[in-house]
Coordinates of C-alpha atoms and ligand atoms in Angstrom, one line a residue:
M995 CA -9.0 -18.2 -3.0
K996 CA -8.3 -18.4 -6.5
L997 CA -4.7 -16.0 -7.8
Y998 CA -3.3 -15.4 -10.9
N999 CA 0.6 -16.4 -10.5
T1000 CA 2.1 -14.4 -12.7
L1001 CA 5.3 -16.7 -12.2
T1002 CA 3.2 -20.2 -13.1
R1003 CA 1.6 -17.3 -15.9
N1004 CA -2.0 -19.5 -15.0
V1005 CA -4.8 -18.8 -12.1
E1006 CA -4.1 -21.1 -9.4
D1007 CA -6.0 -22.5 -6.7
F1008 CA -4.2 -20.0 -3.5
K1009 CA -2.9 -22.7 -0.9
P1010 CA -0.5 -21.0 2.1
N1011 CA 3.1 -22.4 3.8
E1012 CA 1.2 -22.6 7.1
E1013 CA -2.8 -23.4 6.7
G1014 CA -4.7 -20.1 7.7
K1015 CA -1.8 -18.2 8.1
V1016 CA -0.9 -15.7 5.0
A1017 CA 2.9 -14.3 4.6
M1018 CA 2.7 -10.4 1.8
Y1019 CA 5.0 -8.8 1.0
T1020 CA 5.0 -5.4 -1.5
C1021 CA 7.9 -3.0 -2.6
G1022 CA 7.0 0.3 -0.9
P1023 CA 7.7 3.6 -2.5
T1024 CA 10.8 5.4 -3.3
V1025 CA 10.1 8.6 -1.0
Y1026 CA 12.2 11.5 -3.2
H1027 CA 8.8 12.7 -4.5
F1028 CA 5.3 11.7 -3.6
A1029 CA 3.4 9.0 -5.1
H1030 CA 1.2 10.0 -8.3
I1031 CA -2.1 8.3 -8.4
G1032 CA -0.6 5.3 -10.9
N1033 CA 1.9 4.0 -7.4
L1034 CA -1.6 4.5 -5.8
R1035 CA -3.0 1.8 -8.0
S1036 CA -0.9 -0.5 -6.8
Y1037 CA -1.0 -0.5 -3.4
I1038 CA -5.6 -0.1 -3.6
C1039 CA -4.7 -3.1 -5.6
E1040 CA -2.5 -4.9 -3.1
D1041 CA -4.7 -3.7 -0.4
I1042 CA -7.8 -5.3 -1.7
L1043 CA -5.9 -8.5 -2.1
E1044 CA -5.2 -8.2 1.7
K1045 CA -8.1 -7.3 2.9
T1046 CA -9.9 -9.7 0.7
L1047 CA -7.6 -12.8 2.0
R1048 CA -8.8 -11.5 5.9
Y1049 CA -12.0 -11.3 4.4
V1050 CA -12.6 -15.3 3.8
G1051 CA -10.4 -15.8 6.8
Y1052 CA -7.1 -15.3 6.4
D1053 CA -4.4 -14.2 9.0
V1054 CA -2.3 -12.4 7.2
K1055 CA 0.9 -10.5 8.0
R1056 CA 1.9 -7.6 5.3
V1057 CA 5.5 -6.4 5.5
M1058 CA 6.5 -3.7 3.5
N1059 CA 10.1 -1.2 2.7
I1060 CA 10.6 1.7 2.3
T1061 CA 13.5 2.5 -0.5
D1062 CA 15.4 5.7 0.9
V1063 CA 18.7 4.6 -0.2
G1064 CA 19.3 1.7 -3.4
H1065 CA 16.9 2.8 -6.2
L1066 CA 20.3 3.7 -8.2
S1067 CA 21.2 0.1 -9.1
S1068 CA 20.3 0.0 -13.4
D1069 CA 22.4 1.4 -15.8
A1070 CA 19.7 3.4 -17.2
D1071 CA 20.2 5.3 -13.3
T1072 CA 22.1 8.6 -15.5
G1073 CA 22.9 12.1 -13.6
E1074 CA 22.4 12.8 -10.0
D1075 CA 21.2 10.9 -6.8
K1076 CA 17.0 11.1 -6.9
M1077 CA 17.4 11.7 -3.4
L1078 CA 19.8 14.4 -2.8
K1079 CA 18.3 15.8 -5.7
G1080 CA 15.2 16.2 -4.3
A1081 CA 17.4 17.0 -0.6
K1082 CA 19.0 20.0 -2.7
R1083 CA 15.3 21.1 -3.9
E1084 CA 13.9 22.0 -1.5
N1085 CA 16.6 22.7 1.2
K1086 CA 16.3 20.4 3.2
T1087 CA 18.8 16.8 4.3
V1088 CA 18.0 12.7 2.4
M1089 CA 16.9 11.8 6.2
E1090 CA 14.5 14.5 6.2
I1091 CA 13.5 14.5 2.3
A1092 CA 12.6 10.8 2.9
K1093 CA 10.2 11.1 6.3
F1094 CA 8.6 13.8 4.6
Y1095 CA 7.6 11.7 1.6
T1096 CA 7.5 8.8 3.9
D1097 CA 4.4 10.6 5.9
A1098 CA 2.9 11.9 2.7
F1099 CA 2.6 8.6 0.9
F1100 CA 0.4 7.4 4.0
S1101 CA -1.3 10.0 4.1
D1102 CA -2.1 9.7 0.5
C1103 CA -2.7 6.0 2.1
E1104 CA -5.2 6.9 4.6
K1105 CA -7.1 9.1 2.0
L1106 CA -7.5 6.0 -0.1
N1107 CA -8.6 3.7 3.0
I1108 CA -5.6 1.3 2.1
K1109 CA -4.4 -0.1 4.8
R1110 CA -1.0 0.5 6.7
P1111 CA 0.8 -2.9 6.5
D1112 CA 1.5 -4.8 9.9
V1113 CA 5.4 -4.1 9.4
V1114 CA 6.6 -0.7 7.5
E1115 CA 10.5 -0.7 7.6
P1116 CA 12.7 1.8 5.8
A1117 CA 16.2 0.0 3.9
T1118 CA 18.0 2.2 6.2
N1119 CA 17.1 0.4 9.4
C1120 CA 18.7 -3.0 7.4
I1121 CA 22.2 -2.5 6.7
D1122 CA 24.0 -5.1 8.5
E1123 CA 21.5 -7.5 7.2
F1124 CA 22.0 -6.8 3.7
I1125 CA 26.3 -6.7 4.6
N1126 CA 25.5 -10.5 6.1
M1127 CA 23.4 -12.2 3.0
I1128 CA 26.0 -10.2 0.4
K1129 CA 28.8 -11.9 2.3
V1130 CA 26.5 -15.3 2.4
L1131 CA 26.7 -14.3 -1.2
L1132 CA 30.3 -13.8 -2.3
E1133 CA 31.2 -17.0 0.0
K1134 CA 28.9 -19.0 -2.1
G1135 CA 30.1 -17.7 -5.1
Y1136 CA 27.2 -15.8 -6.8
A1137 CA 29.0 -12.6 -5.9
Y1138 CA 32.2 -11.4 -6.8
M1139 CA 34.1 -7.5 -6.5
A1140 CA 34.9 -6.0 -9.6
G1141 CA 35.5 -2.4 -9.7
E1142 CA 35.4 -1.7 -5.9
N1143 CA 31.7 -2.4 -6.4
I1144 CA 30.6 -5.9 -5.5
Y1145 CA 28.1 -7.5 -8.2
F1146 CA 25.5 -10.5 -8.6
D1147 CA 26.8 -13.0 -11.1
T1148 CA 23.2 -14.2 -13.1
S1149 CA 25.7 -16.7 -15.1
K1150 CA 25.2 -18.9 -12.2
L1151 CA 21.8 -19.4 -12.2
K1152 CA 20.6 -22.2 -14.3
D1153 CA 17.0 -20.6 -14.7
Y1154 CA 17.4 -16.2 -14.0
Y1155 CA 14.4 -15.3 -16.5
V1156 CA 11.9 -16.8 -14.1
F1157 CA 9.1 -15.7 -15.2
G1158 CA 10.0 -16.9 -18.8
N1159 CA 9.6 -15.3 -22.0
Q1160 CA 10.8 -11.6 -21.8
S1161 CA 12.7 -11.3 -25.1
E1162 CA 15.5 -9.2 -25.0
D1163 CA 14.3 -6.0 -26.0
E1164 CA 11.4 -6.6 -23.4
L1165 CA 13.6 -6.5 -21.1
M1166 CA 15.8 -3.3 -21.9
V1167 CA 12.3 -1.3 -21.4
G1168 CA 12.8 1.7 -19.5
V1169 CA 16.7 1.4 -20.3
R1170 CA 17.5 5.1 -22.0
D1171 CA 19.2 5.1 -25.0
D1172 CA 22.2 7.2 -23.6
V1173 CA 22.6 4.6 -21.3
T1174 CA 26.6 3.7 -20.7
E1175 CA 27.5 -0.2 -20.1
D1176 CA 28.9 -1.0 -16.8
T1177 CA 32.0 -2.4 -17.6
N1178 CA 32.8 -4.3 -14.4
K1179 CA 30.6 -6.8 -15.3
R1180 CA 30.7 -10.4 -15.9
N1181 CA 27.6 -11.1 -17.5
K1182 CA 24.7 -8.0 -19.0
N1183 CA 22.0 -8.6 -16.5
D1184 CA 24.3 -8.6 -13.2
F1185 CA 23.5 -6.8 -11.0
V1186 CA 24.6 -3.9 -7.9
L1187 CA 24.8 -5.8 -4.6
W1188 CA 26.7 -3.2 -3.3
F1189 CA 28.6 -0.1 -4.2
T1190 CA 31.9 1.5 -2.9
K1191 CA 32.6 3.4 -6.1
S1192 CA 29.8 3.8 -8.2
K1193 CA 29.0 6.9 -10.9
F1194 CA 27.1 8.6 -7.7
E1195 CA 30.1 9.8 -6.1
D1196 CA 28.0 12.3 -4.3
Q1197 CA 25.6 9.9 -2.2
A1198 CA 24.5 11.3 0.6
L1199 CA 24.3 8.1 2.6
K1200 CA 26.8 5.6 3.5
W1201 CA 28.2 2.8 5.2
D1202 CA 31.2 0.9 6.8
S1203 CA 30.7 -2.2 5.0
P1204 CA 33.7 -5.0 4.8
W1205 CA 34.5 -3.9 0.9
G1206 CA 34.7 -0.3 2.0
V1207 CA 32.4 2.6 3.2
G1208 CA 29.7 2.5 0.3
Y1209 CA 25.8 1.8 -0.2
P1210 CA 23.6 -1.2 -1.5
G1211 CA 21.8 -1.3 -4.5
W1212 CA 18.2 -1.2 -4.8
H1213 CA 17.2 -5.3 -4.9
I1214 CA 19.0 -6.8 -2.0
E1215 CA 16.7 -4.6 1.0
C1216 CA 13.6 -6.1 -0.5
S1217 CA 15.4 -10.1 -0.2
C1218 CA 16.8 -8.9 3.7
I1219 CA 13.3 -7.0 5.0
S1220 CA 11.5 -10.2 3.4
M1221 CA 13.5 -12.1 5.1
K1222 CA 13.7 -10.5 8.4
H1223 CA 9.5 -10.6 9.2
L1224 CA 8.9 -13.0 6.9
G1225 CA 11.2 -15.9 7.4
E1226 CA 12.6 -17.8 4.9
Y1227 CA 9.7 -18.9 3.2
M1228 CA 6.3 -16.5 1.9
D1229 CA 3.5 -16.4 0.2
I1230 CA 2.6 -14.0 -1.8
H1231 CA 5.2 -11.1 -3.0
C1232 CA 3.4 -7.6 -4.7
G1233 CA 5.1 -5.0 -6.8
G1234 CA 3.8 -3.6 -10.3
V1235 CA 4.2 -5.2 -13.5
D1236 CA 7.1 -2.5 -13.6
N1237 CA 8.9 -4.2 -11.3
I1238 CA 9.0 -8.3 -13.1
F1239 CA 12.7 -7.3 -14.2
P1240 CA 14.7 -6.5 -13.6
H1241 CA 13.3 -5.9 -9.8
H1242 CA 11.4 -9.2 -8.7
T1243 CA 13.5 -11.4 -11.0
N1244 CA 17.0 -10.2 -9.0
E1245 CA 15.1 -10.7 -5.8
I1246 CA 14.8 -14.2 -6.6
A1247 CA 18.5 -14.7 -8.0
Q1248 CA 19.5 -12.9 -4.4
S1249 CA 17.1 -14.7 -2.0
E1250 CA 17.5 -18.5 -3.4
S1251 CA 21.5 -18.7 -4.2
Y1252 CA 21.5 -17.2 0.0
L1253 CA 18.8 -19.3 1.0
G1254 CA 19.2 -22.4 -1.3
H1255 CA 15.6 -23.2 -1.7
K1256 CA 12.4 -21.7 -3.7
W1257 CA 11.2 -18.2 -2.1
C1258 CA 8.0 -17.3 -2.6
N1259 CA 4.8 -19.0 -4.2
Y1260 CA 2.9 -16.2 -5.4
W1261 CA 3.8 -13.2 -7.7
F1262 CA 0.8 -10.5 -7.9
H1263 CA 1.3 -8.2 -10.3
V1264 CA -0.7 -4.2 -11.0
H1265 CA -0.7 -3.5 -14.0
H1266 CA 0.0 0.3 -15.7
L1267 CA -2.1 3.5 -15.2
N1268 CA -1.5 5.3 -18.2
D1269 CA -2.2 9.1 -18.9
L1270 CA -2.5 10.2 -22.7
E1271 CA 1.6 9.9 -22.7
G1272 CA 2.0 5.7 -21.6
K1273 CA 3.0 4.7 -17.7
M1274 CA 3.1 7.3 -15.3
S1275 CA 6.1 7.8 -14.0
K1276 CA 7.6 9.8 -11.3
S1277 CA 10.6 10.6 -13.0
K1278 CA 8.7 12.5 -15.3
G1279 CA 7.9 15.2 -13.2
N1280 CA 4.7 16.8 -13.2
I1281 CA 3.4 13.9 -11.8
L1282 CA -1.2 13.9 -10.9
T1283 CA -1.3 13.3 -6.9
V1284 CA -4.1 12.4 -4.4
S1285 CA -3.5 16.5 -3.9
V1286 CA -4.2 17.8 -7.2
L1287 CA -7.2 15.0 -7.4
E1288 CA -8.2 16.9 -4.3
E1289 CA -8.0 20.5 -5.3
K1290 CA -10.0 19.5 -8.5
G1291 CA -12.4 19.1 -6.4
Y1292 CA -12.7 14.7 -6.0
D1293 CA -12.9 13.0 -3.6
P1294 CA -9.9 10.2 -2.8
L1295 CA -12.0 7.8 -2.7
V1296 CA -13.9 8.3 -6.6
Y1297 CA -10.1 7.5 -7.5
R1298 CA -10.4 4.4 -5.5
F1299 CA -13.9 3.5 -6.6
F1300 CA -12.3 4.4 -10.9
C1301 CA -9.7 1.1 -10.2
L1302 CA -12.3 -1.0 -8.8
Q1303 CA -14.2 -0.9 -11.9
S1304 CA -11.7 -2.5 -13.6
H1305 CA -8.8 -5.7 -13.3
Y1306 CA -5.7 -4.9 -12.5
R1307 CA -4.2 -7.3 -14.7
K1308 CA -5.6 -4.9 -17.3
P1309 CA -3.7 -1.6 -18.2
L1310 CA -5.7 1.5 -17.2
E1311 CA -6.3 4.7 -18.9
F1312 CA -6.6 7.6 -16.7
S1313 CA -8.7 10.6 -17.9
Y1314 CA -10.8 13.3 -16.4
D1315 CA -13.8 12.1 -18.5
V1316 CA -13.6 8.7 -17.4
L1317 CA -12.5 10.6 -13.9
D1318 CA -15.7 12.9 -14.5
N1319 CA -18.4 9.8 -14.8
A1320 CA -16.6 7.7 -12.2
K1321 CA -17.7 10.5 -9.5
A1322 CA -20.6 10.9 -10.6
A1323 CA -21.7 6.9 -10.5
Y1324 CA -19.5 7.2 -7.0
G1325 CA -21.7 10.0 -5.7
K1326 CA -25.5 8.5 -6.5
L1327 CA -23.7 4.9 -4.8
Q1328 CA -23.0 6.5 -1.6
K1329 CA -26.6 9.0 -1.5
R1330 CA -28.2 5.1 -2.1
C1331 CA -26.6 3.4 0.4
L1332 CA -27.4 6.6 2.9
D1333 CA -30.8 6.2 2.1
I1334 CA -29.9 2.5 2.9
L1335 CA -28.4 2.8 5.9
K1336 CA -31.6 6.5 7.1
E1337 CA -34.2 3.8 6.8
A1338 CA -32.5 1.1 8.7
K1339 CA -31.9 4.0 11.2
A1340 CA -35.5 4.5 11.1
A1341 CA -35.7 1.1 12.0
G1342 CA -34.8 0.4 14.7
A1343 CA -31.7 -1.3 13.2
L1344 CA -28.5 -0.3 13.9
A1345 CA -26.7 -1.4 17.0
E1346 CA -24.4 0.4 19.4
D1347 CA -21.8 1.8 17.6
K1348 CA -19.4 0.2 21.1
E1349 CA -15.6 1.4 19.0
G1350 CA -16.6 4.8 19.1
C1351 CA -16.0 6.9 16.0
P1352 CA -13.3 5.3 14.8
K1353 CA -12.5 8.1 11.9
C1354 CA -13.6 10.8 13.8
R1355 CA -10.9 14.2 12.9
A1356 CA -10.6 16.6 15.7
K1357 CA -12.6 19.2 14.4
G1358 CA -15.7 16.8 15.0
V1359 CA -16.9 14.2 12.2
L1360 CA -19.7 12.1 13.3
E1361 CA -19.6 8.9 10.6
K1362 CA -21.4 6.3 11.8
N1363 CA -20.1 2.9 10.1
G1364 CA -23.5 1.3 9.7
L1365 CA -23.4 -1.8 12.6
V1366 CA -26.5 -3.4 12.5
A1367 CA -27.5 -5.3 15.4
A1368 CA -27.5 -9.1 14.4
D1369 CA -31.0 -9.8 14.9
K1370 CA -32.6 -7.9 12.1
V1371 CA -30.7 -9.0 9.8
N1372 CA -32.4 -11.9 7.5
K1373 CA -29.9 -14.3 7.9
A1374 CA -30.6 -16.6 4.8
V1375 CA -30.3 -13.1 2.7
F1376 CA -27.0 -12.0 4.0
D1377 CA -25.7 -15.7 3.8
E1378 CA -26.5 -16.2 -0.1
Y1379 CA -25.2 -12.1 -1.1
N1380 CA -22.1 -12.9 0.9
A1381 CA -21.4 -16.0 -0.7
K1382 CA -21.6 -14.2 -3.7
F1383 CA -19.4 -11.5 -3.0
I1384 CA -17.2 -14.3 -1.3
D1385 CA -17.3 -15.8 -5.2
A1386 CA -16.3 -12.6 -7.1
I1387 CA -14.0 -10.7 -4.8
S1388 CA -12.0 -14.1 -4.0
N1389 CA -12.0 -15.0 -8.2
D1390 CA -8.3 -12.6 -8.7
T1391 CA -10.0 -10.2 -6.8
N1392 CA -12.4 -9.5 -9.4
T1393 CA -13.5 -6.1 -8.2
S1394 CA -15.9 -4.5 -10.7
M1395 CA -18.3 -7.5 -9.7
A1396 CA -17.6 -6.7 -6.4
V1397 CA -19.0 -3.7 -6.9
T1398 CA -22.0 -4.9 -9.0
L1399 CA -23.3 -7.3 -6.2
V1400 CA -23.5 -3.5 -3.7
Y1401 CA -25.9 -2.5 -6.6
D1402 CA -27.9 -5.9 -6.8
V1403 CA -28.0 -5.8 -2.4
I1404 CA -29.4 -2.1 -3.1
K1405 CA -31.9 -3.4 -5.8
A1406 CA -32.6 -7.0 -3.7
D1407 CA -35.9 -7.5 -2.1
T1408 CA -35.2 -7.4 1.2
D1409 CA -35.4 -5.0 4.3
A1410 CA -33.0 -1.8 5.1
A1411 CA -31.0 -3.7 8.2
T1412 CA -30.4 -6.8 5.7
K1413 CA -28.9 -4.5 2.9
L1414 CA -26.9 -2.3 5.3
A1415 CA -25.1 -5.6 7.4
L1416 CA -24.3 -6.9 3.6
I1417 CA -22.7 -3.2 2.0
S1418 CA -20.9 -2.4 5.4
S1419 CA -19.4 -6.0 5.1
F1420 CA -18.5 -5.5 1.5
D1421 CA -17.0 -2.3 2.6
K1422 CA -13.8 -4.0 4.9
V1423 CA -13.0 -5.2 1.2
L1424 CA -13.5 -2.7 -1.3
G1425 CA -13.4 0.8 1.4
L1426 CA -15.2 3.2 -0.9
G1427 CA -16.9 4.1 2.5
L1428 CA -20.1 4.1 1.2
T1429 CA -21.8 3.7 4.6
V1430 CA -19.9 6.0 6.5
E1431 CA -21.9 9.6 7.1
K1432 CA -19.1 12.9 6.2
A1433 CA -21.9 14.6 7.3
E1434 CA -20.7 18.7 6.7
E1435 CA -17.1 18.4 8.5
T1436 CA -17.2 21.5 10.2
A1437 CA -19.7 22.8 9.8
G1438 CA -21.6 23.7 13.3
V1439 CA -17.8 23.4 14.5
D1440 CA -16.2 27.4 14.9
S1441 CA -12.5 27.5 16.1
E1442 CA -14.1 28.8 19.5
L1443 CA -15.7 26.3 20.2
E1444 CA -13.1 23.5 19.2
A1445 CA -10.4 25.8 21.6
Y1446 CA -13.0 24.9 24.1
V1447 CA -13.5 21.5 23.4
L1448 CA -9.2 20.6 23.3
E1449 CA -9.3 22.7 26.4
Q1450 CA -11.7 19.8 28.3
I1451 CA -9.8 17.3 27.2
E1452 CA -6.7 18.5 28.6
L1453 CA -8.1 19.3 31.9
R1454 CA -10.3 15.5 31.7
K1455 CA -6.6 14.2 31.0
A1456 CA -4.9 16.0 33.7
A1457 CA -7.7 14.7 36.4
K1458 CA -7.6 11.6 34.9
K1459 CA -3.9 11.3 35.8
E1460 CA -4.5 12.1 39.5
K1461 CA -6.7 9.8 39.4
N1462 CA -9.5 11.8 40.1
F1463 CA -11.7 10.6 37.9
A1464 CA -15.3 12.0 39.5
E1465 CA -13.9 15.6 37.9
A1466 CA -12.9 13.8 35.1
D1467 CA -16.7 12.3 34.3
R1468 CA -18.0 15.3 35.4
I1469 CA -16.0 17.8 32.2
R1470 CA -17.0 14.6 30.2
A1471 CA -20.6 15.0 31.4
E1472 CA -20.3 19.0 31.3
L1473 CA -19.7 18.4 27.6
L1474 CA -22.1 15.9 26.6
E1475 CA -25.2 18.4 27.7
K1476 CA -23.0 21.4 25.3
G1477 CA -23.4 18.0 22.5
I1478 CA -20.0 17.4 22.4
V1479 CA -19.2 13.2 22.6
L1480 CA -15.7 12.8 24.0
E1481 CA -14.6 8.6 22.8
D1482 CA -11.3 7.1 24.7
T1483 CA -9.4 5.0 21.9
R1484 CA -6.1 3.9 21.5
E1485 CA -5.3 6.7 20.0
G1486 CA -6.7 8.6 22.1
V1487 CA -9.0 11.2 23.4
K1488 CA -11.4 12.1 20.2
W1489 CA -14.6 13.6 19.8
H1490 CA -17.7 14.8 17.7
L1491 CA -21.0 16.3 17.4
A1492 CA -23.6 14.2 19.5
Ligands
LIG1272 P1 8.0 3.2 -7.1 O1 7.8 4.5 -5.6 O2 8.5 4.5 -8.4 O3 9.7 2.4 -6.0 O4 6.5 2.5 -7.3 C1 5.7 2.6 -6.2 C2 4.8 1.2 -7.0 O5 4.4 2.1 -7.7 C3 5.9 -0.1 -7.6 O6 5.1 -1.0 -7.2 C4 5.6 0.0 -9.1 O7 5.4 -0.9 -9.8 C5 4.0 0.7 -9.0 N1 4.1 1.9 -10.2 C6 4.5 2.6 -11.0 N2 4.6 3.3 -12.2 C7 3.4 2.9 -11.8 C8 2.1 2.9 -12.9 N3 1.3 3.6 -13.6 N4 0.8 2.9 -12.7 C9 0.9 1.3 -11.7 N5 1.4 0.8 -10.9 C10 3.0 2.0 -11.0
LIG1273 ZN1 10.8 -5.0 -4.0

């Protein structure tokens, strides 16, 4: 696996700390508003990285924070606290706002086939860990108190600008003219670890601390949450390029000062999605979300496809014209893949779908994920194309090349079963739903039928609880006779039309 590392500014051979295992951390969303499709570009590209690592055989543990407090640490933050502003706007408490937008974020992720990280931790869960790290930084002389806040002293580090070469001007990107410099700071780049007195006096969430009632700065959460779940050594840290400075620079400063050794080896940064006005950003308001795309008739996976056509290290320009091209190309590609699925099915090459319908929704969707019986696959051809796919995707996640390989497989001189096996295998990384039949979601399922099925499911559940398995089986058989298939899954009973 080759990866570009922002720390060394080189494409490197990836070597994890522990053989076969990858400890991976992702800066999660701030949850005072919906994620825009720019944020989601970062999460799509990081999802591809995680799935690629898994595809080539690594055991990945991925952690993500949720910034529900603490995103107010820069001089550039003016006016009201963003969470509080969101709460007032929507007549909700700050925690209700956080929950609502966290759920909305994961619902967008699901629509875009972005896997949920193994661990998701809100910043408000970890106040004790933050306080502990700040205490140690004070003891070691890396932090100081001024104006009733605790600051990290960047002058204590030999090399604060670990990502190198940024000019002062570049470092001030995002800092507006009307910003008033915090006069408590000893050095311009010192940053707040803990506030007890800030310009946001009306902060809703506050905690007791050895330094008085207050709340954490932004950067501390990622250092503490990653160490809590991944330990003192990390392999890959991800985020958008705007996180390089100051967020990731500050994370490294405080983590390595706290630990006394190097913390994370590889830094993976996704370049921005821009619109006509430049970088898409939450604070600009009027943002483009997955729901807006859906309302305009785009399948969210069209947006994923659009992102995969370009490399994550290049800026990506968004326009509806380009998205329309992606929509047309995706539609054609999916149709060709579904034709292969049909052909393989007709040839009797599909394996029994033992896992059931992983994505089957209550409305009764029939989705096959194109599993092919192993003895129907031409192994030599499979290995040849799979090796090419691995070459492409493990080369700093070259997604456009990986998508090209799907087209190569479609054109290949081999049988439908082998093609289907290859495409559904590649799709474990690409996540484009290429072999998923999204057949007539609600067609044929009227609300009366739905109500009846849900009632029968409840009756079957009650029968099972009473250990009346004969009755439970009878209900299942009766539904099957009516063309309704029940699936017992870890998430509960799901159903679809036969
Ligand atoms: P936020 O919720 O604002 O903290 O951002 C969540 C993630 O999206 C971070 O990793 C950001 O670096 C990233 N991000 C923000 N704006 C963009 C953009 N326009 N394009 C791509 N990624 C972005
Ligand atoms: Zn972070």
